[in-house]
mmCIF file of C-alpha atoms in Angstrom:
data_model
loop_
_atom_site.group_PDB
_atom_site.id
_atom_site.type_symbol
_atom_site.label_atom_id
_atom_site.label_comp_id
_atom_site.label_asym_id
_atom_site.label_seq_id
_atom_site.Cartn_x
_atom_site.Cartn_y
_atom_site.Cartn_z
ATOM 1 C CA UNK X 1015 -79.710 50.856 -52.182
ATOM 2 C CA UNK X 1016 -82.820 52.004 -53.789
ATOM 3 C CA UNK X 1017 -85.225 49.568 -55.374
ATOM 4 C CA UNK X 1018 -84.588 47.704 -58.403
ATOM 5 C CA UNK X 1019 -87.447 47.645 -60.874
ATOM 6 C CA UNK X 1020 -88.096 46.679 -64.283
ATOM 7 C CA UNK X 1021 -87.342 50.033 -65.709
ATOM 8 C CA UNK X 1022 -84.157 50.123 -64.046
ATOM 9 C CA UNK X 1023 -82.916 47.110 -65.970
ATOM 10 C CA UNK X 1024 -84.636 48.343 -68.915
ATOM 11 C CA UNK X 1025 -82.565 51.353 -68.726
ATOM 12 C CA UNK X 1026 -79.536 49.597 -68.600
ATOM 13 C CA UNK X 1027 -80.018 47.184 -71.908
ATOM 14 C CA UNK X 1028 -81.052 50.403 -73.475
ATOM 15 C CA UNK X 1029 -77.372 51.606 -72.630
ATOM 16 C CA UNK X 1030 -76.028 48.614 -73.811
ATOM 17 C CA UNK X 1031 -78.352 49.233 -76.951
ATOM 18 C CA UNK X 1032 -77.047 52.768 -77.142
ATOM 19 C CA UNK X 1033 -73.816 51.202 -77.220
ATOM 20 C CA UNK X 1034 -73.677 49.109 -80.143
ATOM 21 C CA UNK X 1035 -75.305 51.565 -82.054
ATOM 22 C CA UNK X 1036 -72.264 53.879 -81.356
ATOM 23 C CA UNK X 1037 -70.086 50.754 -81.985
ATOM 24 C CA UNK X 1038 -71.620 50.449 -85.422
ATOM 25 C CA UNK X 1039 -70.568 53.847 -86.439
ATOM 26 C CA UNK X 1040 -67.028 52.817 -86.596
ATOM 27 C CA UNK X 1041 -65.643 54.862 -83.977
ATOM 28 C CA UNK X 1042 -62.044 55.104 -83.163
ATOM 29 C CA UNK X 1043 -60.927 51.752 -81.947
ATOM 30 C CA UNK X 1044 -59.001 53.295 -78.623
ATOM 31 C CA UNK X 1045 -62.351 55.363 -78.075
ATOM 32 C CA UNK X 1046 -64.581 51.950 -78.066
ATOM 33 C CA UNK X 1047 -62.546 49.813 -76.446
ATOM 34 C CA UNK X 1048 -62.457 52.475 -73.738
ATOM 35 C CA UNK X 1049 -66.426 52.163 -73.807
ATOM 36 C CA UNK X 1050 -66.185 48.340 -74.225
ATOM 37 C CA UNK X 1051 -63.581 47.542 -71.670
ATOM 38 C CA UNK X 1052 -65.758 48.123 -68.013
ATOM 39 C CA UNK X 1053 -67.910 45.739 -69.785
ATOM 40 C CA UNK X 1054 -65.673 43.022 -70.188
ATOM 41 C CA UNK X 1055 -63.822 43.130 -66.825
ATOM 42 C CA UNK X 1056 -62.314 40.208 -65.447
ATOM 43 C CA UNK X 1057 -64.019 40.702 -62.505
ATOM 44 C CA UNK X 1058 -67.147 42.894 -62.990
ATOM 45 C CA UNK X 1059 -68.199 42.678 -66.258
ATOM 46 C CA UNK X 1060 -70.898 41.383 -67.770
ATOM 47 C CA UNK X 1061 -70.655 37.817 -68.273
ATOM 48 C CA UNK X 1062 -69.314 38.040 -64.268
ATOM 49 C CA UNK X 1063 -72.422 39.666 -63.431
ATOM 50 C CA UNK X 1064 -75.006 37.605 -65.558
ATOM 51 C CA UNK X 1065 -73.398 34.426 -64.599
ATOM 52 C CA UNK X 1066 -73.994 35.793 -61.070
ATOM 53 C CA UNK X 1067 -77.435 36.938 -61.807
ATOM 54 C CA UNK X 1068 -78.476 33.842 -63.144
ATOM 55 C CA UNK X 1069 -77.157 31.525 -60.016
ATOM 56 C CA UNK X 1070 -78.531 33.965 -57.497
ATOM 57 C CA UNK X 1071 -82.215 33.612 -59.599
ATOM 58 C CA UNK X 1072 -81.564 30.132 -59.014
ATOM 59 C CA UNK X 1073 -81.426 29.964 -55.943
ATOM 60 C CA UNK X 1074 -84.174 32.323 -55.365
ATOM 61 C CA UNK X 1075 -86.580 29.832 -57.542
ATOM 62 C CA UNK X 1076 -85.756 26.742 -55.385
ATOM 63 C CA UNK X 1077 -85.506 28.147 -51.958
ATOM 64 C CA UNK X 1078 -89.231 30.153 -52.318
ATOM 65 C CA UNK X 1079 -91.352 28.505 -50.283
ATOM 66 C CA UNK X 1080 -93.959 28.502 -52.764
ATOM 67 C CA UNK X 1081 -91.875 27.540 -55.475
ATOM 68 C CA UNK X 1082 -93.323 24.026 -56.700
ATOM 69 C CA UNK X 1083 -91.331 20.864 -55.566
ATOM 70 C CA UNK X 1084 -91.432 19.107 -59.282
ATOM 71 C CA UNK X 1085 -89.096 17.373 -61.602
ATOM 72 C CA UNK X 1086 -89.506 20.446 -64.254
ATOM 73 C CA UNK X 1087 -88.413 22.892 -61.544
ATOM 74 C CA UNK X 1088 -85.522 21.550 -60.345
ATOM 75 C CA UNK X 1089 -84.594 20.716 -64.395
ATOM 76 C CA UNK X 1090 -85.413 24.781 -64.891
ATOM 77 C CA UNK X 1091 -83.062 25.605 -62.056
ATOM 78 C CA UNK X 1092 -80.396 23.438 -63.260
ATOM 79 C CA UNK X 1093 -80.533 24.903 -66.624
ATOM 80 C CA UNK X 1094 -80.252 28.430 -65.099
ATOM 81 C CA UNK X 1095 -77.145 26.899 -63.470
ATOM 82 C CA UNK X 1096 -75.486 25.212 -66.474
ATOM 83 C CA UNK X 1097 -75.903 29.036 -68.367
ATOM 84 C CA UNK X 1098 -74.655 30.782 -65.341
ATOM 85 C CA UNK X 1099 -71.140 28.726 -65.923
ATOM 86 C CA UNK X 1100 -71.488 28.970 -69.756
ATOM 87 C CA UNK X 1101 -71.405 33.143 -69.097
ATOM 88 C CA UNK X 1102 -68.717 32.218 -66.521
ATOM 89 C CA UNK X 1103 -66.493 31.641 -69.238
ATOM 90 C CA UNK X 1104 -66.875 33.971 -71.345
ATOM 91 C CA UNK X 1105 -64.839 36.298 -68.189
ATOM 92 C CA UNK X 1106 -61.650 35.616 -70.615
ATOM 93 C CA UNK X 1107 -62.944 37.945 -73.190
ATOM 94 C CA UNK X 1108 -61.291 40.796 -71.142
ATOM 95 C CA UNK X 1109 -57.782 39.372 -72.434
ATOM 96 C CA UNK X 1110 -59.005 40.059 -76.548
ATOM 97 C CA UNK X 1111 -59.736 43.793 -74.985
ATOM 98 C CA UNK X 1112 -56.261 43.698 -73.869
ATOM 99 C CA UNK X 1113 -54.541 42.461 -77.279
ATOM 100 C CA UNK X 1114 -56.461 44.755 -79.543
ATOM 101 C CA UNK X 1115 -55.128 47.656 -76.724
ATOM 102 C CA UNK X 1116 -51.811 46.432 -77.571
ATOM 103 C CA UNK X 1117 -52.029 45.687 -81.081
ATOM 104 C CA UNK X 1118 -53.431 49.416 -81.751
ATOM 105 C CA UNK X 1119 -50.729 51.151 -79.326
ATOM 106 C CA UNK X 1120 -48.627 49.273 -81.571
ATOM 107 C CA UNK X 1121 -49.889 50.534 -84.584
ATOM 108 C CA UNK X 1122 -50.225 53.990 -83.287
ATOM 109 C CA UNK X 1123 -46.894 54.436 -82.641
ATOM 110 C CA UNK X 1124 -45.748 52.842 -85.876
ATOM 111 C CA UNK X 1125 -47.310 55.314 -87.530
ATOM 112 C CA UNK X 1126 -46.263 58.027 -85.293
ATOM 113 C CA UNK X 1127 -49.512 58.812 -83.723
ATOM 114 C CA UNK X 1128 -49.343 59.344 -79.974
ATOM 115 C CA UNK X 1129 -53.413 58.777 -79.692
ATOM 116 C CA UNK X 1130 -53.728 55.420 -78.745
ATOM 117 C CA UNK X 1131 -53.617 54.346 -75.100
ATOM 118 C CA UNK X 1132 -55.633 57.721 -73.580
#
């Protein structure tokens, strides 16, 4: 695995970034749920993954060895622990991804339009 650095995050909240943009030029709603869907997996998404991120920096803070043994750092940590559930539960936003799927298949086909669901 090559090394992560700043700029490789960066890059990746510019993507996100890129995203929106696209979002706010009212694409076709199959097209950007398509784009918005990996993001919002059950499993791998992004509140998965932040919620991840944000217990693993946790642990990283209070197991350094030169990390400072105070009251404010372990309060820190916990706080970084308390967020990491908070984006835990936003993992259920994969089942609105799932309804509007459904609700514009639906629509689609009452209007005799076979593009929704490519």
């Amino acid at each position: 695995m090559p090394a992560l650095t700043p700029d490789t995050i960066r890059t990746l909240t510019e993507t996100l970034s890129d995203l929106t943009d696209y979002l706010r030029e009212n694409p076709d709603p199959v097209e950007a749920l398509a784009l918005v869907e990996p993001l919002l997996d059950e499993y791998t998404g992004i509140p998965v993954q932040v919620a991840d991120v944000l217990r693993a920096l946790a642990r990283a803070v209070q197991n350094h060895p030169d990390t400072p043994r105070a009251a404010e750092t372990a309060l820190l940590v916990a706080e970084l622990r308390t967020a990491a559930w908070e984006q835990s539960d936003q993992h259920t936003l994969h089942y609105i991804v799932d309804d509007l799927r459904t609700l514009t298949a639906a629509y689609a086909s009452e209007q005799g339009c076979s593009c929704a669901g490519e």
